């Protein structure tokens, strides 16, 4: 009985030895001592014997992977319908060439308003300039580009507005707005944007300009403009302005002096001595704005206000409000500050209006009118066969006849709604034919007409025609000349049962307002200058 137990224990030891080298060493040591009692393996030895060795575990896992790979290889192959989306296991999952190159220029949606409060949303890159936005709107709305289209920044909560220069980045302008501010971008014409390059004499009056160094003889306005663009010399703009005291509602009349380093005011009369000059504002971190309702919003003494506003978002207390006595004085101050701040950049914008930064350049945008228009010829379609009119005099006469025929058809079409008599038709036509013209503004007040002209630039010849408020049967021609707005009444005159329009008490008569406007666009007549640019309200 004892022998069988020992044999069984020995068999168990030999089995454990076969499974574990450590167990074999233990069993061998026990047999060498001849102690039968020590031949019984410990309980922990049975537990260790049941666990496979680490090398055996790795071997089993490798065998299972090989078996699995063999099973996969034995599966029937299925053709891949999209081989271009797959690749070999020795290459990357997807090739970089399959993807388009990432565009580092982020895009953002902006909203632009017109004067009639219609708006248009545009998705633009982050580096788009104001000129590029204008060019984009010109193309989308099929306008004619005369380099006067401008983007404006409008701040209604403080009643301020400024011209965004053509080279400025629009997204940077928007980043300076506060989250709760209802600011807007406006798109309209501004004929005075670069007018100081053409007619500097209207922008720099002699009594407001002085020079830091002595000059020999008189200096022309063109030389003054060149001094602004030069970094070595500069003219000084000086004069009295009303300044709003910080934190108060009161305004104080002070003598100001504009230099290249900034705007200063004198603490003692009109003295320019350094000890009497005190710094007021600089241009680098501020923008110049025009006040739209200075009297109502800020209690200004006049309506010719402007101010310095920091680039970063700030409250009304950060504004440095100023007010001039007249429009010419305000225009001089604002123009000089623009020139001192931007310098040659403004001149480059004026000379090269299509040099944008965001890719909407003249190479990528086709002009509104193609070059092929220079090769257009006059054609005659009146006969059975068409022919080219080579004689310039004949072509001009044909154009005039077609214009008169078109006008006659328009008169008959407009007069068909009224009495069939010729007199009633002519009177109806004279009252209605002008309403389709962009320069005519129906039933607007004198103040509204002045506001429109000021918005689009106080340039000589900017005009519009409107209904008269004092006399319902007459019209008024409002125009700009010499930085001032003048109004001329268009009086109806009756002769032999026909109605005419005149500006000079009947000496020059016109059957309708279109003829009157066309005449004064070509002839000065009784007006201070010819009519050049009409004020129009556009819709986006």
XYZ file of C-alpha atoms in Angstrom:
540
model
C 0.000 0.000 0.000
C 2.846 2.209 0.863
C 4.718 1.176 -2.223
C 1.805 2.002 -4.514
C 1.396 5.390 -2.904
C 5.041 6.125 -3.362
C 4.869 4.928 -6.950
C 1.879 7.149 -7.552
C 3.662 10.107 -6.034
C 6.726 9.348 -8.122
C 4.602 9.173 -11.255
C 3.032 12.506 -10.387
C 6.473 13.962 -9.818
C 7.712 12.645 -13.139
C 4.690 14.098 -14.903
C 5.320 17.442 -13.243
C 8.955 17.219 -14.230
C 8.021 16.726 -17.810
C 5.867 19.886 -17.665
C 8.195 22.103 -15.594
C 11.989 22.135 -15.264
C 11.699 23.645 -11.815
C 9.558 20.707 -10.642
C 12.138 18.256 -12.085
C 14.906 19.811 -10.026
C 12.829 19.576 -6.858
C 11.915 15.946 -7.450
C 15.496 14.981 -8.303
C 16.805 16.504 -5.089
C 14.223 14.630 -3.030
C 15.024 11.231 -4.624
C 18.725 11.750 -4.088
C 18.158 12.096 -0.333
C 16.037 8.884 -0.254
C 13.324 10.447 1.903
C 9.968 9.061 0.762
C 8.048 11.567 2.739
C 9.676 14.415 0.873
C 8.631 12.951 -2.475
C 5.090 14.262 -2.140
C 4.960 17.532 -4.050
C 3.751 20.641 -2.220
C 0.340 22.066 -3.048
C 1.877 25.128 -4.701
C 3.840 22.789 -6.956
C 0.637 21.338 -8.399
C -0.628 24.881 -9.094
C 2.575 25.879 -10.857
C 2.483 22.674 -12.823
C -0.937 23.471 -14.222
C 0.289 26.856 -15.668
C 2.050 26.745 -19.034
C 5.518 28.205 -19.147
C 6.028 31.713 -20.678
C 7.853 30.347 -23.714
C 5.106 27.858 -24.308
C 2.503 30.656 -24.097
C 4.291 32.691 -26.767
C 4.606 29.608 -28.921
C 0.893 28.846 -28.699
C -0.028 32.413 -29.611
C 2.260 32.291 -32.638
C 0.685 29.015 -33.713
C -2.788 30.497 -33.423
C -1.797 33.510 -35.551
C -0.292 31.260 -38.216
C -3.411 29.126 -38.267
C -5.583 32.224 -38.548
C -3.456 33.583 -41.412
C -3.734 30.246 -43.196
C -7.523 30.336 -42.794
C -7.593 33.844 -44.233
C -5.431 32.829 -47.175
C -7.704 29.874 -47.895
C -10.754 32.223 -48.243
C -11.739 32.974 -51.849
C -10.558 36.414 -53.067
C -13.249 39.034 -53.793
C -12.426 41.685 -56.431
C -12.243 45.227 -54.984
C -14.456 47.658 -56.941
C -12.501 50.681 -55.586
C -8.816 49.800 -55.797
C -7.775 53.454 -55.740
C -9.052 53.748 -52.160
C -6.864 50.915 -50.946
C -3.148 50.315 -50.860
C -0.623 47.632 -49.965
C 0.118 46.929 -46.287
C 3.644 48.242 -46.791
C 2.493 51.793 -47.629
C 0.492 54.426 -45.816
C -3.276 54.091 -45.690
C -4.085 57.023 -48.018
C -1.706 58.927 -50.192
C -1.435 62.680 -49.590
C -1.781 63.255 -53.306
C -5.392 62.060 -53.184
C -6.372 65.127 -51.113
C -6.480 68.731 -52.354
C -3.893 71.000 -50.837
C -5.138 72.674 -47.681
C -5.902 76.355 -48.094
C -4.329 78.365 -45.331
C -6.605 81.359 -46.066
C -9.631 81.046 -43.858
C -12.932 82.359 -45.139
C -15.545 84.390 -43.336
C -19.016 85.653 -44.202
C -19.529 89.424 -44.148
C -22.675 91.455 -44.729
C -22.632 94.642 -46.794
C -25.476 97.176 -46.925
C -26.513 99.729 -49.525
C -28.173 103.114 -48.983
C -31.680 101.656 -49.228
C -30.774 99.180 -46.437
C -30.735 96.164 -48.753
C -27.861 93.848 -47.950
C -25.780 91.101 -49.460
C -23.763 88.387 -47.738
C -20.322 87.542 -49.120
C -17.942 84.727 -48.255
C -14.486 86.268 -48.425
C -10.950 85.215 -47.426
C -9.328 86.622 -44.335
C -6.900 88.814 -46.278
C -9.420 90.522 -48.565
C -9.096 94.295 -48.855
C -11.806 96.928 -49.059
C -11.057 97.475 -52.734
C -11.473 93.751 -53.417
C -14.881 93.729 -51.714
C -15.980 96.701 -53.824
C -14.769 95.002 -56.974
C -16.645 91.842 -56.028
C -19.903 93.753 -55.507
C -19.400 95.678 -58.745
C -19.132 92.445 -60.702
C -22.003 90.694 -58.945
C -24.368 93.643 -59.466
C -23.132 94.592 -62.977
C -22.180 98.151 -62.065
C -19.763 100.302 -64.019
C -16.488 100.725 -62.170
C -15.401 104.365 -62.162
C -13.056 103.927 -59.138
C -15.459 105.851 -56.885
C -17.115 102.854 -55.210
C -16.180 102.803 -51.553
C -16.686 100.702 -48.451
C -17.779 102.627 -45.335
C -17.676 101.675 -41.686
C -20.867 102.847 -39.969
C -21.184 103.019 -36.159
C -24.823 103.862 -35.390
C -24.557 103.792 -31.583
C -22.185 106.789 -31.614
C -23.280 108.325 -34.942
C -19.893 107.985 -36.684
C -18.756 106.891 -40.124
C -15.469 106.632 -41.964
C -14.107 105.640 -45.336
C -12.318 102.286 -45.229
C -9.189 102.799 -47.281
C -8.785 100.552 -50.304
C -5.747 98.770 -48.870
C -7.262 98.034 -45.443
C -8.152 94.452 -44.520
C -11.892 94.167 -43.992
C -11.663 91.294 -41.506
C -9.327 93.358 -39.307
C -11.873 96.170 -39.304
C -14.602 93.749 -38.231
C -12.393 92.288 -35.493
C -12.318 95.688 -33.774
C -16.095 95.749 -33.365
C -17.722 94.955 -30.045
C -19.973 91.932 -29.697
C -23.066 93.984 -28.825
C -22.494 96.790 -31.348
C -24.783 96.915 -34.384
C -22.136 98.250 -36.744
C -22.513 97.949 -40.515
C -20.515 98.028 -43.724
C -21.992 100.267 -46.422
C -21.248 100.157 -50.126
C -21.765 103.355 -52.092
C -19.973 105.924 -54.210
C -17.582 108.503 -52.836
C -16.412 110.889 -55.523
C -14.260 112.840 -53.036
C -12.166 109.842 -51.964
C -9.148 110.864 -54.055
C -10.318 114.239 -55.305
C -7.534 116.014 -53.373
C -5.027 114.468 -55.796
C -6.870 116.065 -58.729
C -7.862 119.439 -57.259
C -5.814 120.100 -54.104
C -6.711 123.803 -54.152
C -10.205 123.008 -52.835
C -8.897 121.030 -49.844
C -6.147 123.208 -48.373
C -7.199 126.853 -47.862
C -4.357 129.325 -47.505
C -5.453 130.575 -44.082
C -5.235 127.028 -42.634
C -1.801 126.018 -43.969
C 1.585 127.092 -42.659
C 5.103 125.689 -42.895
C 7.589 124.748 -40.217
C 10.492 126.060 -42.307
C 10.804 129.245 -44.269
C 9.764 129.040 -47.906
C 10.748 131.198 -50.824
C 7.714 132.633 -52.562
C 4.221 131.198 -52.693
C 3.599 127.470 -52.579
C 0.909 125.981 -54.785
C -1.611 123.440 -53.484
C 0.136 120.762 -55.559
C 3.405 121.446 -53.720
C 1.548 121.261 -50.413
C 0.246 117.845 -51.415
C 3.766 116.711 -52.299
C 4.953 117.845 -48.875
C 2.340 115.646 -47.224
C 3.637 112.652 -49.176
C 7.263 113.455 -48.340
C 8.813 112.231 -45.106
C 11.336 115.070 -44.768
C 9.044 118.099 -44.942
C 5.455 118.673 -43.911
C 2.980 121.520 -43.816
C 1.145 122.470 -40.644
C -2.637 122.671 -40.523
C -3.841 125.070 -37.877
C -7.079 126.706 -36.805
C -9.732 126.839 -34.125
C -11.824 123.786 -33.345
C -14.457 122.975 -30.779
C -13.254 120.132 -28.552
C -15.439 118.111 -26.215
C -13.996 117.892 -22.739
C -13.329 114.387 -21.464
C -16.140 113.070 -19.292
C -18.232 116.225 -19.748
C -20.974 117.417 -22.084
C -19.449 120.857 -22.623
C -17.413 121.945 -25.641
C -14.489 124.361 -25.645
C -13.039 126.351 -28.541
C -9.280 125.760 -28.748
C -6.503 126.511 -31.221
C -5.191 123.258 -32.754
C -2.047 122.456 -34.697
C -1.582 119.349 -36.874
C 1.922 118.004 -37.359
C 3.379 114.732 -38.556
C 3.853 113.525 -34.995
C 0.219 114.120 -34.027
C -2.437 116.678 -33.194
C -1.660 119.362 -30.605
C -3.557 122.215 -29.023
C -2.291 125.462 -27.572
C -2.843 126.304 -23.935
C -2.239 129.998 -24.592
C -4.209 131.522 -27.461
C -2.639 130.875 -30.847
C 0.882 130.358 -29.538
C 2.961 127.671 -31.261
C 5.786 127.629 -28.766
C 6.640 124.125 -27.533
C 5.953 125.032 -23.904
C 2.398 126.061 -24.821
C 1.587 123.015 -26.989
C -0.071 119.986 -25.449
C -0.505 116.623 -27.133
C -4.083 115.693 -28.090
C -4.008 112.544 -30.265
C -1.819 110.452 -32.545
C -2.719 108.561 -35.739
C -1.039 105.164 -35.445
C -3.550 103.451 -33.160
C -6.589 105.586 -34.014
C -8.890 106.099 -36.977
C -10.499 109.348 -38.091
C -14.306 109.339 -38.245
C -16.881 111.880 -39.409
C -19.802 112.679 -37.139
C -23.210 112.205 -38.787
C -25.399 113.721 -36.067
C -23.068 115.668 -33.821
C -25.673 118.052 -32.483
C -28.135 115.331 -31.611
C -25.754 112.622 -30.374
C -23.043 114.645 -28.658
C -24.440 118.166 -28.290
C -21.902 119.651 -30.718
C -22.177 123.367 -31.581
C -22.186 122.616 -35.363
C -22.868 119.685 -37.679
C -19.281 119.541 -38.982
C -17.836 117.170 -36.411
C -15.126 114.511 -36.570
C -13.305 112.454 -33.968
C -10.436 110.104 -33.194
C -11.448 106.596 -32.178
C -9.013 103.897 -30.975
C -8.647 100.868 -33.232
C -9.681 98.471 -30.492
C -13.270 98.371 -29.311
C -14.039 101.045 -26.760
C -16.909 103.034 -25.369
C -17.993 106.598 -26.122
C -15.652 107.845 -23.395
C -12.650 106.801 -25.505
C -13.695 109.108 -28.346
C -11.893 112.408 -28.840
C -14.574 114.616 -30.372
C -13.833 117.733 -32.429
C -16.054 120.109 -34.367
C -15.281 122.627 -37.137
C -17.106 125.795 -38.061
C -17.762 124.832 -41.702
C -17.548 121.912 -44.085
C -14.420 123.169 -45.858
C -12.535 123.339 -42.565
C -13.575 119.815 -41.581
C -12.619 118.467 -45.006
C -9.179 120.057 -44.708
C -8.526 118.527 -41.277
C -9.748 115.052 -42.221
C -7.851 115.009 -45.541
C -4.605 116.146 -43.913
C -4.908 113.468 -41.200
C -5.473 110.773 -43.838
C -2.395 111.923 -45.747
C -0.210 112.036 -42.662
C -1.355 108.593 -41.524
C -1.154 106.671 -44.804
C 1.154 108.830 -46.940
C 2.244 107.237 -50.193
C -0.136 104.320 -49.691
C -3.059 106.620 -50.573
C -1.285 107.746 -53.719
C -0.657 104.132 -54.729
C -4.345 103.358 -54.145
C -5.237 106.271 -56.401
C -2.792 105.402 -59.174
C -3.204 101.597 -59.053
C -6.751 100.834 -57.911
C -6.594 97.113 -58.855
C -3.588 96.069 -56.779
C -5.296 93.886 -54.187
C -3.786 91.432 -51.715
C -6.380 88.668 -51.677
C -6.296 87.513 -55.270
C -9.186 89.597 -56.633
C -6.785 91.524 -58.812
C -7.098 92.804 -62.316
C -5.700 89.512 -63.625
C -8.418 87.417 -61.978
C -11.335 89.817 -62.516
C -12.459 90.751 -65.958
C -13.427 94.402 -66.477
C -17.034 95.459 -66.797
C -16.548 96.612 -70.358
C -14.381 94.458 -72.556
C -11.630 95.813 -74.760
C -13.564 94.612 -77.800
C -15.936 97.561 -77.402
C -13.285 99.708 -79.043
C -13.922 97.810 -82.281
C -17.737 98.188 -82.281
C -19.193 99.751 -85.414
C -22.521 101.398 -86.267
C -24.937 99.206 -88.228
C -27.992 100.056 -90.341
C -30.813 97.499 -90.178
C -33.491 99.573 -91.920
C -33.151 97.938 -95.370
C -33.395 94.370 -96.543
C -29.674 93.943 -95.996
C -27.647 95.233 -93.073
C -24.711 97.497 -93.729
C -21.869 99.065 -91.753
C -22.106 102.857 -91.409
C -18.560 104.012 -92.067
C -19.222 107.747 -92.187
C -18.946 109.157 -88.607
C -21.367 112.007 -89.380
C -23.988 109.586 -90.646
C -23.477 107.333 -87.632
C -24.026 110.273 -85.284
C -27.183 111.381 -87.083
C -28.556 107.824 -86.996
C -27.892 107.643 -83.276
C -29.729 110.940 -82.743
C -32.684 109.780 -84.839
C -32.889 106.509 -82.905
C -32.811 108.424 -79.645
C -35.629 110.705 -80.772
C -37.663 107.735 -82.013
C -37.147 105.949 -78.697
C -38.223 109.054 -76.817
C -41.317 109.408 -79.003
C -42.296 105.806 -78.361
C -41.792 106.363 -74.663
C -43.974 109.463 -74.771
C -46.784 107.599 -76.536
C -46.497 104.709 -74.099
C -46.630 106.978 -71.056
C -49.371 109.153 -72.527
C -51.629 106.249 -73.451
C -52.896 106.062 -69.865
C -54.302 109.596 -69.991
C -56.234 111.724 -72.439
C -55.707 111.027 -76.156
C -54.980 114.676 -76.897
C -51.434 115.664 -77.779
C -51.183 118.365 -75.124
C -52.174 116.020 -72.334
C -49.754 113.392 -73.647
C -46.848 115.856 -73.683
C -47.655 117.108 -70.196
C -47.940 113.565 -68.868
C -44.645 112.650 -70.517
C -42.834 115.677 -69.120
C -44.033 114.718 -65.662
C -43.218 111.012 -65.838
C -40.340 110.358 -68.238
C -37.649 111.463 -65.767
C -38.755 109.136 -62.968
C -36.816 106.216 -64.403
C -33.527 108.141 -64.324
C -30.989 107.325 -61.604
C -30.353 111.018 -60.839
C -34.014 111.717 -59.982
C -35.131 111.312 -56.366
C -38.867 111.436 -55.832
C -40.189 113.437 -52.869
C -37.091 113.846 -50.746
C -36.511 116.862 -48.542
C -33.829 119.509 -48.863
C -31.978 118.079 -45.870
C -32.089 114.550 -47.305
C -30.722 115.815 -50.634
C -27.848 117.547 -48.856
C -27.102 114.410 -46.874
C -26.945 112.289 -50.039
C -24.583 114.724 -51.758
C -22.320 114.941 -48.703
C -22.218 111.144 -48.435
C -21.154 110.760 -52.057
C -18.584 113.540 -51.867
C -18.568 117.326 -52.078
C -16.958 117.348 -55.503
C -17.798 119.998 -58.085
C -20.629 118.755 -60.291
C -22.191 116.120 -58.002
C -25.945 116.593 -58.439
C -29.456 115.207 -58.159
C -32.931 116.336 -59.212
C -35.875 116.187 -56.823
C -39.418 117.374 -56.383
C -39.889 120.807 -54.867
C -41.492 120.847 -51.439
C -42.587 124.473 -51.584
C -44.097 124.268 -55.101
C -45.502 120.851 -56.141
C -45.398 121.715 -59.869
C -41.684 122.508 -59.949
C -38.435 120.616 -59.496
C -35.127 121.443 -57.814
C -31.592 120.788 -59.040
C -29.274 120.288 -56.048
C -25.545 120.292 -56.784
C -22.159 120.673 -55.153
C -19.640 123.403 -55.953
C -16.755 124.777 -53.943
C -17.400 122.481 -50.958
C -20.920 123.867 -50.727
C -24.350 122.622 -51.807
C -26.503 124.885 -53.954
C -30.125 124.514 -55.046
C -31.658 125.752 -58.320
C -35.376 125.718 -58.997
C -36.572 124.275 -62.308
C -39.636 126.270 -63.340
C -42.298 125.033 -65.811
C -43.056 127.432 -68.692
C -46.041 127.152 -71.045
C -45.784 128.291 -74.664
C -48.482 127.675 -77.329
C -50.123 125.028 -75.189
C -46.870 123.103 -74.589
C -45.008 122.809 -71.312
C -41.266 123.403 -71.019
C -38.715 123.363 -68.195
C -36.169 126.119 -67.618
C -33.512 127.229 -65.177
C -32.957 130.746 -66.551
C -36.470 132.252 -66.679
C -37.325 130.780 -70.060
C -34.197 131.772 -72.035
C -33.275 128.099 -72.429
C -36.221 125.697 -72.614
C -36.417 121.933 -72.520
C -39.311 119.602 -73.211
C -38.392 117.290 -70.325
C -35.897 116.991 -67.484
C -33.740 114.515 -69.388
C -32.951 117.143 -72.016
C -32.245 119.694 -69.301
C -29.768 117.427 -67.490
C -28.061 116.385 -70.715
C -27.651 120.021 -71.741
C -26.040 121.082 -68.467
C -23.790 118.051 -68.504
C -22.277 119.506 -71.672
C -22.711 123.228 -70.982
C -22.196 125.284 -67.869
C -24.943 127.784 -68.676
C -26.238 129.593 -65.588
C -24.792 126.967 -63.247
C -21.458 127.445 -61.442
C -20.057 124.335 -63.171
C -21.122 121.480 -65.420
C -23.045 118.537 -64.033
C -20.581 115.642 -63.674
C -21.616 112.945 -61.205
C -25.166 112.079 -60.259
C -26.204 110.820 -56.846
C -27.927 107.465 -57.128
C -29.323 105.051 -54.582
C -28.285 101.546 -55.511
C -29.689 98.241 -54.310
C -27.605 95.138 -53.664
